Coordinates of C-alpha atoms in Angstrom, one line a residue:
Chain A
M1 CA 25.1 2.7 22.1
G2 CA 25.5 2.2 25.8
Q3 CA 21.8 2.1 26.5
K4 CA 20.5 -1.2 27.8
I5 CA 17.3 -2.2 26.0
D6 CA 15.2 -3.7 28.8
R7 CA 11.6 -3.7 30.1
E8 CA 12.0 -0.2 31.7
F9 CA 13.4 1.3 28.5
L10 CA 10.6 -0.2 26.4
L11 CA 8.0 1.3 28.7
R12 CA 9.8 4.6 28.3
V13 CA 9.4 4.3 24.5
A14 CA 5.8 3.4 25.0
R15 CA 5.2 6.5 27.1
N16 CA 6.7 8.6 24.4
A17 CA 4.5 7.0 21.9
R18 CA 1.4 7.5 24.1
V19 CA 0.6 3.9 24.3
N20 CA 0.0 1.8 27.4
L21 CA 1.4 -1.7 27.0
S22 CA -0.1 -4.5 29.1
E23 CA 2.3 -6.9 30.9
K24 CA 1.5 -9.5 28.3
E25 CA 2.3 -7.0 25.5
V26 CA 5.6 -6.1 27.1
E27 CA 6.5 -9.8 27.4
T28 CA 5.7 -10.4 23.7
I29 CA 7.2 -7.2 22.2
L30 CA 10.5 -7.0 24.2
P31 CA 12.3 -10.0 22.7
Q32 CA 10.9 -9.2 19.3
F33 CA 12.2 -5.6 19.6
L34 CA 15.6 -6.9 20.6
E35 CA 15.7 -9.3 17.7
M36 CA 14.8 -6.5 15.2
L37 CA 17.4 -4.1 16.6
G38 CA 20.0 -6.8 16.5
T39 CA 19.4 -7.2 12.8
F40 CA 18.7 -3.6 11.8
K41 CA 21.8 -2.2 13.5
K42 CA 23.8 -3.7 10.6
I43 CA 23.1 -0.5 8.6
A44 CA 26.1 0.7 10.6
E45 CA 28.3 -1.4 8.2
V46 CA 27.3 0.7 5.2
D47 CA 29.8 3.4 4.3
V48 CA 27.7 6.4 4.0
K49 CA 30.5 9.0 3.9
G50 CA 29.4 11.9 1.7
E51 CA 25.9 10.5 1.2
K52 CA 23.0 12.9 1.7
P53 CA 19.9 11.6 3.5
A54 CA 17.2 10.7 0.9
F55 CA 14.1 12.2 2.6
H56 CA 12.2 11.4 -0.6
P57 CA 13.0 8.9 -3.4
V58 CA 12.6 11.4 -6.2
E59 CA 13.9 15.0 -6.2
L60 CA 11.1 17.4 -5.2
Q61 CA 10.8 21.0 -5.8
N62 CA 9.0 23.5 -3.6
V63 CA 5.6 24.3 -5.0
F64 CA 4.4 27.9 -4.6
R65 CA 1.1 29.4 -5.3
E66 CA -0.5 32.8 -4.9
D67 CA -2.1 33.4 -1.5
V68 CA -5.7 33.5 -2.7
V69 CA -8.8 33.2 -0.5
E70 CA -10.7 30.0 -1.4
E71 CA -13.6 28.2 0.0
S72 CA -12.6 25.5 2.5
M73 CA -14.4 22.8 4.5
S74 CA -17.2 24.3 6.6
Q75 CA -16.9 24.3 10.4
E76 CA -19.9 22.0 10.5
E77 CA -18.2 19.5 8.2
A78 CA -15.0 19.7 10.1
L79 CA -16.8 18.9 13.3
S80 CA -19.1 16.2 11.8
N81 CA -17.0 13.3 13.0
S82 CA -16.5 14.5 16.5
R83 CA -18.6 13.3 19.4
D84 CA -17.6 16.0 21.8
K85 CA -17.9 19.6 20.6
K86 CA -18.9 22.9 22.1
N87 CA -19.7 26.2 20.5
G88 CA -18.2 25.2 17.2
Y89 CA -15.0 23.8 18.8
F90 CA -13.7 20.3 19.4
K91 CA -13.9 19.4 23.0
G92 CA -11.0 17.5 24.5
P93 CA -9.8 16.1 27.9
K94 CA -8.6 18.5 30.6
V95 CA -5.0 19.8 30.3
V96 CA -4.8 20.8 33.9
L97 CA -6.7 18.7 36.4
Chain B
M1 CA -11.0 -17.6 -16.8
K2 CA -12.7 -15.6 -19.5
T3 CA -13.8 -12.2 -18.3
I4 CA -14.6 -9.0 -20.1
S5 CA -11.9 -6.3 -20.2
I6 CA -12.5 -2.7 -19.0
N7 CA -12.2 -1.4 -22.6
D8 CA -14.9 -3.9 -23.9
F9 CA -17.1 -3.2 -20.9
V10 CA -17.0 0.6 -21.4
A11 CA -17.7 0.1 -25.1
R12 CA -20.7 -2.0 -24.2
V13 CA -22.0 0.5 -21.7
K14 CA -21.7 3.2 -24.3
S15 CA -23.6 1.2 -26.9
G16 CA -26.4 0.5 -24.4
E17 CA -25.7 -3.2 -24.3
I18 CA -24.8 -3.1 -20.6
N19 CA -27.0 -1.3 -18.1
V20 CA -24.9 0.1 -15.3
V21 CA -27.6 -0.2 -12.6
E22 CA -28.2 -3.9 -13.4
N23 CA -24.5 -4.5 -13.6
T24 CA -23.9 -2.8 -10.3
E25 CA -26.7 -4.8 -8.7
K26 CA -25.2 -8.1 -10.0
I27 CA -21.6 -7.4 -8.7
L28 CA -23.0 -6.3 -5.3
E29 CA -24.8 -9.7 -5.2
E30 CA -21.6 -11.5 -6.0
I31 CA -19.7 -9.5 -3.3
E32 CA -22.4 -10.3 -0.7
K33 CA -22.1 -14.0 -1.5
S34 CA -18.3 -14.3 -1.8
N35 CA -17.6 -12.1 1.2
R36 CA -19.1 -14.6 3.6
Q37 CA -16.3 -16.9 2.8
F38 CA -13.4 -14.7 1.6
H39 CA -13.8 -11.4 3.5
H40 CA -12.3 -9.3 0.7
F41 CA -14.4 -6.3 1.7
C42 CA -14.4 -4.8 5.2
L43 CA -17.3 -2.7 4.1
V44 CA -19.7 -2.9 1.2
S45 CA -21.2 0.4 0.2
K46 CA -24.3 -1.0 -1.4
D47 CA -26.7 1.9 -1.0
A48 CA -24.1 4.5 -2.1
A49 CA -23.1 2.3 -5.1
L50 CA -26.7 1.9 -6.3
R51 CA -27.4 5.6 -5.9
Q52 CA -24.3 6.4 -7.9
A53 CA -25.2 3.9 -10.6
K54 CA -28.7 5.3 -11.0
E55 CA -27.3 8.9 -11.3
L56 CA -24.7 7.7 -13.7
G57 CA -27.4 5.9 -15.8
K58 CA -29.2 9.2 -16.2
K59 CA -26.0 11.0 -17.1
I60 CA -25.1 8.4 -19.7
R61 CA -28.5 8.8 -21.4
A62 CA -27.8 12.5 -21.5
G63 CA -24.5 11.8 -23.4
F64 CA -21.9 11.6 -20.6
Q65 CA -18.8 9.6 -21.4
G66 CA -15.8 8.5 -19.4
K67 CA -12.8 6.1 -19.4
L68 CA -14.3 4.1 -16.6
L69 CA -18.0 4.3 -17.5
G70 CA -19.9 2.2 -15.1
V71 CA -16.8 0.2 -14.0
P72 CA -17.2 -1.2 -10.5
L73 CA -14.3 0.0 -8.4
S74 CA -13.2 -1.3 -5.0
V75 CA -11.1 0.9 -2.8
K76 CA -8.5 -0.1 -0.2
D77 CA -9.9 0.9 3.3
S78 CA -7.0 3.4 3.7
I79 CA -8.2 5.5 0.8
C80 CA -11.0 8.0 1.7
V81 CA -14.3 7.7 0.0
K82 CA -16.8 10.6 0.8
G83 CA -19.7 9.4 3.0
V84 CA -18.3 5.9 3.4
E85 CA -16.7 4.8 6.6
S86 CA -12.9 4.6 5.9
R87 CA -10.8 3.1 8.7
A88 CA -7.5 1.9 7.1
G89 CA -8.4 -1.4 8.7
S90 CA -8.1 0.0 12.2
K91 CA -10.5 0.1 15.2
V92 CA -9.0 3.5 16.1
L93 CA -10.8 5.0 13.0
S94 CA -14.2 3.4 13.8
G95 CA -17.0 5.6 12.6
F96 CA -14.8 8.0 10.6
I97 CA -16.8 9.2 7.6
P98 CA -14.7 11.3 5.3
Q99 CA -16.1 14.6 4.2
R100 CA -14.4 14.4 0.8
N101 CA -13.0 11.9 -1.6
A102 CA -9.3 11.1 -2.0
T103 CA -8.2 12.8 -5.3
V104 CA -7.8 9.4 -7.0
V105 CA -11.3 8.4 -6.1
K106 CA -12.7 11.8 -7.2
R107 CA -10.9 11.4 -10.6
A108 CA -12.2 7.8 -11.0
L109 CA -15.7 8.9 -10.2
D110 CA -15.4 11.8 -12.7
E111 CA -14.6 9.1 -15.4
G112 CA -17.7 7.2 -14.5
A113 CA -16.5 4.6 -12.0
V114 CA -18.9 3.2 -9.4
V115 CA -17.4 2.6 -5.9
V116 CA -18.7 -0.7 -4.5
G117 CA -16.8 -0.9 -1.2
K118 CA -13.7 -0.8 1.0
T119 CA -11.3 -3.7 0.8
S120 CA -9.7 -5.6 3.7
Q121 CA -6.0 -4.9 4.6
D122 CA -3.4 -5.1 7.3
E123 CA -4.1 -2.4 9.8
F124 CA -2.6 0.8 8.4
G125 CA -0.8 -1.4 5.8
F126 CA 1.5 -3.0 8.4
G127 CA 1.9 -6.4 6.9
S128 CA 2.6 -8.8 4.0
Y129 CA -0.2 -11.3 4.5
S130 CA -3.3 -9.2 5.5
V131 CA -3.3 -11.2 8.8
N132 CA -2.4 -8.1 10.9
V133 CA -6.0 -6.8 10.7
G134 CA -7.3 -4.4 13.2
V135 CA -9.4 -5.4 16.3
G136 CA -12.7 -6.6 15.0
F137 CA -11.8 -7.1 11.4
E138 CA -11.8 -10.3 9.3
V139 CA -8.7 -11.7 7.5
P140 CA -9.2 -11.9 3.7
K141 CA -8.8 -15.3 2.2
N142 CA -6.9 -16.4 -1.0
P143 CA -9.4 -17.0 -3.9
F144 CA -7.4 -20.1 -4.9
D145 CA -7.4 -21.7 -1.5
A146 CA -9.2 -20.2 1.5
T147 CA -6.7 -21.7 3.9
R148 CA -4.0 -19.4 2.4
S149 CA -3.2 -15.7 2.5
C150 CA -4.1 -13.2 -0.1
G151 CA -0.8 -11.4 0.6
G152 CA -0.7 -7.9 1.9
S153 CA -1.3 -5.4 2.7
S154 CA -3.8 -4.7 -0.2
G155 CA -5.1 -8.3 0.2
G156 CA -8.8 -7.7 -0.3
S157 CA -8.2 -5.7 -3.4
A158 CA -6.1 -8.4 -5.1
G159 CA -8.3 -11.3 -3.8
F160 CA -11.5 -9.8 -5.2
S161 CA -9.8 -8.7 -8.4
F162 CA -9.2 -12.3 -9.2
L163 CA -12.5 -13.7 -7.8
T164 CA -15.0 -11.4 -9.6
K165 CA -16.6 -12.5 -12.9
F166 CA -17.2 -8.8 -13.7
A167 CA -15.1 -6.0 -15.2
H168 CA -13.6 -4.4 -12.1
A169 CA -10.6 -2.5 -10.8
S170 CA -9.3 -1.8 -7.4
F171 CA -7.2 0.9 -5.8
G172 CA -4.5 -0.6 -3.7
E173 CA -1.7 1.2 -1.8
S174 CA 2.0 0.2 -1.4
T175 CA 4.5 1.5 1.1
G176 CA 6.9 -1.5 1.0
G177 CA 5.4 -3.9 -1.5
S178 CA 1.7 -3.9 -0.6
I179 CA 0.4 -3.9 -4.2
V180 CA 2.6 -6.4 -6.0
C181 CA 2.8 -9.0 -3.2
P182 CA -1.0 -9.6 -3.0
A183 CA -1.2 -9.4 -6.8
S184 CA 1.4 -12.2 -7.1
F185 CA -0.4 -14.4 -4.5
C186 CA -3.8 -13.9 -6.2
G187 CA -2.8 -14.1 -9.8
V188 CA -3.7 -10.6 -11.0
A189 CA -1.9 -7.5 -12.2
G190 CA -0.7 -5.0 -9.6
F191 CA 0.8 -1.7 -10.6
T192 CA 2.8 0.5 -8.3
P193 CA 3.6 3.9 -10.0
T194 CA 6.6 6.1 -9.5
Y195 CA 6.4 7.9 -6.2
G196 CA 4.5 11.2 -6.9
L197 CA 2.7 10.1 -10.1
L198 CA -0.6 9.6 -8.3
S199 CA -1.9 12.0 -5.7
R200 CA -1.8 10.9 -2.1
S201 CA -4.4 13.4 -1.0
G202 CA -7.1 11.6 0.9
L203 CA -4.9 8.6 1.7
I204 CA -4.7 7.6 5.4
D205 CA -0.9 7.8 5.5
Y206 CA 1.5 5.1 6.6
G207 CA 4.9 6.6 5.5
N208 CA 4.7 9.8 3.6
S209 CA 8.0 9.4 1.6
L210 CA 7.0 5.8 0.6
D211 CA 3.3 5.6 0.1
K212 CA 2.0 5.1 -3.5
I213 CA -1.6 4.5 -4.5
G214 CA -1.8 2.1 -7.5
P215 CA -4.3 0.0 -9.4
I216 CA -4.9 -3.7 -9.1
A217 CA -6.9 -5.4 -11.9
K218 CA -7.2 -8.6 -13.9
T219 CA -4.8 -7.4 -16.5
V220 CA -2.1 -4.8 -17.0
E221 CA -4.2 -3.1 -19.7
D222 CA -7.1 -2.7 -17.2
A223 CA -4.7 -1.3 -14.6
A224 CA -3.3 1.1 -17.2
I225 CA -6.8 2.5 -18.0
V226 CA -7.1 3.3 -14.3
L227 CA -3.7 5.0 -14.4
D228 CA -4.8 7.1 -17.4
S229 CA -7.9 8.2 -15.4
V230 CA -6.2 9.4 -12.3
A231 CA -2.5 10.2 -12.8
G232 CA -1.1 13.7 -12.7
A233 CA -0.3 16.7 -10.6
D234 CA -2.7 17.7 -7.8
P235 CA -2.6 21.0 -5.9
L236 CA -3.7 19.1 -2.8
D237 CA -0.5 17.0 -2.8
S238 CA 2.7 19.0 -3.3
T239 CA 4.7 15.8 -3.9
T240 CA 2.8 15.0 -7.1
V241 CA 5.0 15.4 -10.1
H242 CA 4.0 17.8 -12.9
S243 CA 4.3 15.4 -15.7
K244 CA 2.5 15.7 -19.0
K245 CA -0.7 13.7 -19.5
E246 CA 0.1 10.2 -20.9
N247 CA -2.1 7.7 -22.5
F248 CA -0.7 4.6 -20.8
S249 CA -3.3 2.1 -21.9
L250 CA -2.4 2.6 -25.5
L251 CA 0.9 0.9 -24.8
A252 CA -0.7 -2.3 -23.6
G253 CA -0.2 -5.0 -26.3
K254 CA 2.5 -2.9 -28.0
E255 CA 5.5 -5.1 -28.6
P256 CA 8.5 -3.8 -26.6
K257 CA 11.2 -4.1 -29.2
G258 CA 14.9 -4.6 -28.4
K259 CA 14.6 -4.2 -24.6
T260 CA 17.2 -5.5 -22.2
I261 CA 16.0 -7.0 -19.0
G262 CA 18.3 -7.6 -16.0
V263 CA 17.7 -10.7 -13.8
V264 CA 18.7 -9.9 -10.2
K265 CA 21.5 -12.2 -9.3
E266 CA 21.1 -12.2 -5.6
F267 CA 17.3 -13.0 -5.7
C268 CA 17.5 -15.7 -8.3
E269 CA 20.5 -17.7 -7.2
T270 CA 20.1 -21.5 -6.9
G271 CA 18.3 -22.4 -3.7
R272 CA 16.9 -18.9 -3.2
L273 CA 13.5 -19.6 -4.8
E274 CA 10.8 -22.2 -4.1
A275 CA 11.4 -24.8 -6.9
G276 CA 8.0 -24.3 -8.6
V277 CA 8.5 -20.5 -8.6
E278 CA 12.0 -20.9 -10.1
K279 CA 10.7 -23.1 -12.9
V280 CA 7.8 -20.7 -13.8
F281 CA 10.1 -17.6 -13.7
F282 CA 12.9 -19.0 -15.8
G283 CA 10.4 -20.5 -18.2
K284 CA 9.2 -16.9 -18.9
I285 CA 12.7 -15.6 -19.1
S286 CA 13.4 -18.1 -21.9
A287 CA 10.2 -17.1 -23.6
L288 CA 11.1 -13.4 -23.5
E289 CA 14.5 -14.2 -24.8
K290 CA 12.9 -16.1 -27.8
E291 CA 10.8 -13.0 -28.4
G292 CA 13.8 -10.8 -28.8
F293 CA 14.5 -9.5 -25.3
K294 CA 18.1 -9.3 -24.3
V295 CA 18.7 -10.9 -21.0
K296 CA 21.5 -9.8 -18.6
E297 CA 22.3 -10.4 -15.0
V298 CA 22.4 -7.4 -12.6
S299 CA 23.5 -7.2 -9.0
L300 CA 21.5 -5.5 -6.2
A301 CA 23.8 -6.8 -3.4
L302 CA 23.5 -3.8 -1.2
N303 CA 19.7 -3.7 -1.6
E304 CA 19.5 -7.4 -0.8
K305 CA 21.4 -6.9 2.4
F306 CA 20.3 -3.5 3.6
A307 CA 16.9 -2.6 2.0
I308 CA 14.8 -4.3 4.7
P309 CA 16.6 -2.7 7.7
A310 CA 16.6 0.7 6.0
Y311 CA 13.0 0.4 5.0
Y312 CA 11.8 -0.3 8.6
L313 CA 14.0 2.4 10.0
V314 CA 12.5 4.9 7.6
S315 CA 8.9 3.7 7.5
T316 CA 8.3 3.2 11.2
P317 CA 9.5 6.7 12.3
E318 CA 7.2 8.2 9.5
A319 CA 4.4 5.9 10.7
S320 CA 4.8 6.8 14.4
T321 CA 4.5 10.5 13.6
N322 CA 1.5 9.9 11.3
L323 CA -0.3 7.9 13.8
A324 CA 0.2 10.5 16.5
R325 CA -3.0 12.2 15.2
Y326 CA -5.2 9.3 16.5
C327 CA -6.0 10.5 19.9
G328 CA -9.7 9.9 20.4
M329 CA -10.8 13.4 19.5
R330 CA -12.2 14.9 16.3
Y331 CA -12.9 11.6 14.5
G332 CA -12.7 7.8 14.9
L333 CA -12.8 6.0 18.2
Q334 CA -13.9 8.3 21.0
K335 CA -14.5 7.6 24.6
E336 CA -16.0 9.4 27.6
L337 CA -13.7 12.4 28.2
S338 CA -11.9 11.7 31.5
G339 CA -8.5 12.0 33.1
N340 CA -5.8 14.3 31.8
F341 CA -4.8 14.8 28.2
N342 CA -2.1 12.0 28.1
E343 CA -4.1 9.5 30.1
Y344 CA -7.1 9.9 27.8
F345 CA -5.1 9.7 24.6
S346 CA -3.0 6.8 25.7
G347 CA -6.1 4.9 26.8
V348 CA -7.9 5.4 23.4
R349 CA -4.8 4.5 21.5
S350 CA -4.1 1.3 23.5
E351 CA -7.6 0.1 22.8
G352 CA -7.8 1.2 19.2
F353 CA -4.4 -0.1 17.9
G354 CA -3.6 -3.8 17.3
L355 CA -0.4 -5.5 18.4
E356 CA 1.5 -5.0 15.1
V357 CA 0.7 -1.3 15.2
K358 CA 2.1 -1.1 18.7
R359 CA 5.2 -3.0 17.7
R360 CA 5.9 -0.6 14.8
L361 CA 5.1 2.4 17.0
M362 CA 7.8 1.2 19.4
L363 CA 10.4 0.8 16.7
G364 CA 9.5 4.1 15.0
T365 CA 9.4 6.1 18.2
F366 CA 12.7 4.6 19.3
A367 CA 14.5 5.2 16.0
R368 CA 13.8 8.9 16.2
M369 CA 14.4 9.4 19.9
S370 CA 17.1 11.8 20.9
G371 CA 20.4 9.8 21.2
F372 CA 19.3 7.2 18.6
R373 CA 18.1 9.3 15.7
D374 CA 21.4 9.8 14.0
A375 CA 22.4 6.1 14.3
Y376 CA 19.1 4.7 13.1
Y377 CA 16.7 7.1 11.3
L378 CA 19.2 9.5 9.7
R379 CA 21.6 6.8 8.9
A380 CA 18.9 4.7 7.2
L381 CA 18.1 7.7 5.0
K382 CA 21.7 7.9 3.9
V383 CA 21.7 4.2 3.2
R384 CA 18.6 4.8 1.1
S385 CA 20.6 7.2 -1.1
K386 CA 23.2 4.5 -1.5
L387 CA 20.6 1.9 -2.4
L388 CA 19.1 4.3 -5.0
S389 CA 22.5 4.7 -6.6
E390 CA 22.9 0.9 -6.9
F391 CA 19.6 0.8 -8.8
S392 CA 20.8 3.7 -11.1
L393 CA 23.9 1.7 -11.9
A394 CA 21.9 -1.3 -12.8
F395 CA 19.6 0.8 -15.0
K396 CA 22.7 1.9 -17.0
K397 CA 23.0 -1.7 -18.2
V398 CA 19.3 -2.7 -18.6
D399 CA 16.0 -1.2 -19.3
L400 CA 14.0 -3.2 -16.8
I401 CA 14.9 -5.2 -13.7
V402 CA 13.1 -8.5 -13.3
H403 CA 12.7 -11.3 -10.6
P404 CA 9.8 -13.3 -9.2
T405 CA 7.6 -11.0 -7.2
M406 CA 7.7 -13.3 -4.2
P407 CA 10.2 -16.2 -3.7
F408 CA 7.2 -18.5 -2.8
V409 CA 3.5 -19.0 -3.5
A410 CA 0.8 -17.8 -1.1
P411 CA 1.6 -19.4 2.3
A412 CA -1.1 -21.2 4.4
F413 CA -2.3 -19.3 7.5
E414 CA -1.0 -22.2 9.6
E415 CA 2.6 -21.5 8.3
I416 CA 2.3 -17.8 8.8
K417 CA 1.4 -18.3 12.4
K418 CA 4.9 -19.7 13.0
F419 CA 6.7 -16.6 11.6
S420 CA 8.3 -14.2 14.0
P421 CA 7.7 -10.4 13.3
L422 CA 11.2 -10.2 11.8
Q423 CA 10.5 -13.2 9.5
H424 CA 7.3 -11.4 8.4
Y425 CA 9.4 -8.3 7.6
Y426 CA 11.9 -10.3 5.5
A427 CA 9.0 -11.7 3.3
D428 CA 9.2 -8.3 1.5
L429 CA 12.9 -8.8 0.6
F430 CA 12.2 -8.8 -3.2
V431 CA 9.5 -6.1 -3.3
C432 CA 10.9 -3.7 -0.7
P433 CA 13.9 -2.2 -2.6
A434 CA 11.9 -0.7 -5.5
N435 CA 9.5 0.7 -3.0
L436 CA 12.2 2.3 -0.8
A437 CA 13.6 3.9 -4.0
G438 CA 10.2 5.0 -5.4
F439 CA 10.7 3.1 -8.7
P440 CA 7.6 2.0 -10.6
H441 CA 7.0 -1.7 -10.8
V442 CA 4.4 -4.2 -11.9
S443 CA 3.6 -7.8 -10.9
V444 CA 2.1 -10.0 -13.7
N445 CA 0.9 -13.5 -13.3
A446 CA 3.5 -15.8 -15.0
G447 CA 1.9 -19.2 -14.3
F448 CA 1.2 -21.6 -11.5
S449 CA 3.1 -23.8 -9.0
K450 CA 1.1 -26.3 -6.9
N451 CA -2.1 -24.7 -8.5
L452 CA -1.2 -21.4 -6.9
P453 CA -0.2 -18.3 -8.9
V454 CA 3.4 -17.1 -9.4
G455 CA 4.1 -13.4 -10.0
F456 CA 6.7 -11.9 -12.3
M457 CA 7.9 -8.4 -11.4
F458 CA 9.3 -5.8 -13.6
T459 CA 10.9 -2.6 -12.2
A460 CA 11.6 0.5 -14.3
P461 CA 13.5 3.7 -13.7
H462 CA 11.5 6.7 -12.3
F463 CA 8.6 7.5 -14.6
G464 CA 9.3 4.4 -16.8
E465 CA 5.5 3.5 -16.6
K466 CA 5.2 3.1 -20.4
E467 CA 7.9 0.5 -20.6
L468 CA 6.4 -1.4 -17.7
I469 CA 3.0 -1.5 -19.3
S470 CA 4.2 -2.7 -22.7
A471 CA 6.5 -5.3 -21.2
G472 CA 3.9 -6.4 -18.6
S473 CA 1.1 -6.9 -21.0
F474 CA 3.5 -8.6 -23.5
L475 CA 4.4 -11.1 -20.8
E476 CA 0.7 -11.8 -20.1
A477 CA 0.3 -12.7 -23.8
I478 CA 3.2 -15.2 -24.2

């Protein structure tokens, strides 16, 4: 693979996953992560030539329906679990500071 | 343990012999008492349950009937119940009150069930022993021995299903074995249907191509009644299968004639199983043979070797995309809005997720990162095809595949502490293959070793639920 799996790399993965790992968590997870990859990489041994990826275990068909207007969740209901809202919208953190 | 079956219970509710309000009050008392020691529930919805029971009482007097009339139903925390906090065992969903019921819950309520609470689980279903609970949650304890695990991830559902003296059913959910593992450790029946038979709408997802909701109950017959009540296509879940309505529970107790069962060679070889488990399992195999079952050996060599790696390389990428929605806005854990987008989201997520969730997020994010996706995620999906084919080949020889559900009885928490995460993952070796391939399977109590229950697992081809129910309930009776 060529990529060294070290502390820096794990932190890069954590940034992608939008999770801050504490020093202690990095120390705990890094050796475990290496152990897992060491074991899981053995799927490379399986001859998968001609195999299609099984995105689902059973064959699925597209389900179509007529585009009919139906009643949906009200705006009030949709916002009912949110602490921060304004004028009928969710309020989030700033995108540009 | 003599308890009343769901069928008898419903008949007695219909005849007026059992009053649903009184029965609901009694089971709530039992839960309140047992939960102090066993923690099978992370939330008891007492007021809502009593309100429901009172309304139901009125409807029954007006002639209302249903397959689950007055039956107390517990629901795994990851399945949404309207108006009842549903957190999938995670702090990140603290305070989340669903605005609607999961389809399975709605259908059970329409048949007269009464929801009594949310059951304890590994956070988001990430575990085999229900010890990976979210921050601030309690670990459920095995009803046979409180120093041991209930199994996971639907641990609370299975633990309480055994413990209760009342007629009761529970909704569990399985991604990689989370219904049958705890059913085995707690001595109850756990039924995982074919992927797509039950709607996933309203389930707090773990891995979309793997998640299956299924019933856990004292007997296969009780579980089959729940299946009858909730199975079938749902416009809210496009992966549900448009199958015709079945009457599964009628098959319980029907003798399965001339069936061939295949014992999995790789799982049952000498030295592979704990001695007591081996004895109980092969005792039942002989009993089935005497009753006219043909017994063969089948091989799942590829599954034995590659199902766990493939499962984790498929399930964790799915989980990492599913869990991206938890960002401290809209619902669940929310903090003072500060910093920029990413700082805020990362802060909330770091506080809301437990260690096992972070571990699986790392693995899942890695396996679908550019440069690694082909070698890990995509390759694992191709391996999955290959593993499915191996099952299909075995099903050409036999009607049902059998093995002990778990190679050992419920371990003590002290032992579990010593396991590395990878050892945790490999605990699912027997139950994971059928899950990865979406095959229906059931775990039935087959007896005891060291006074702890031993589970016997049957797996059928896709949509072979009927065969599972008749074979499973037959095994319970011999």
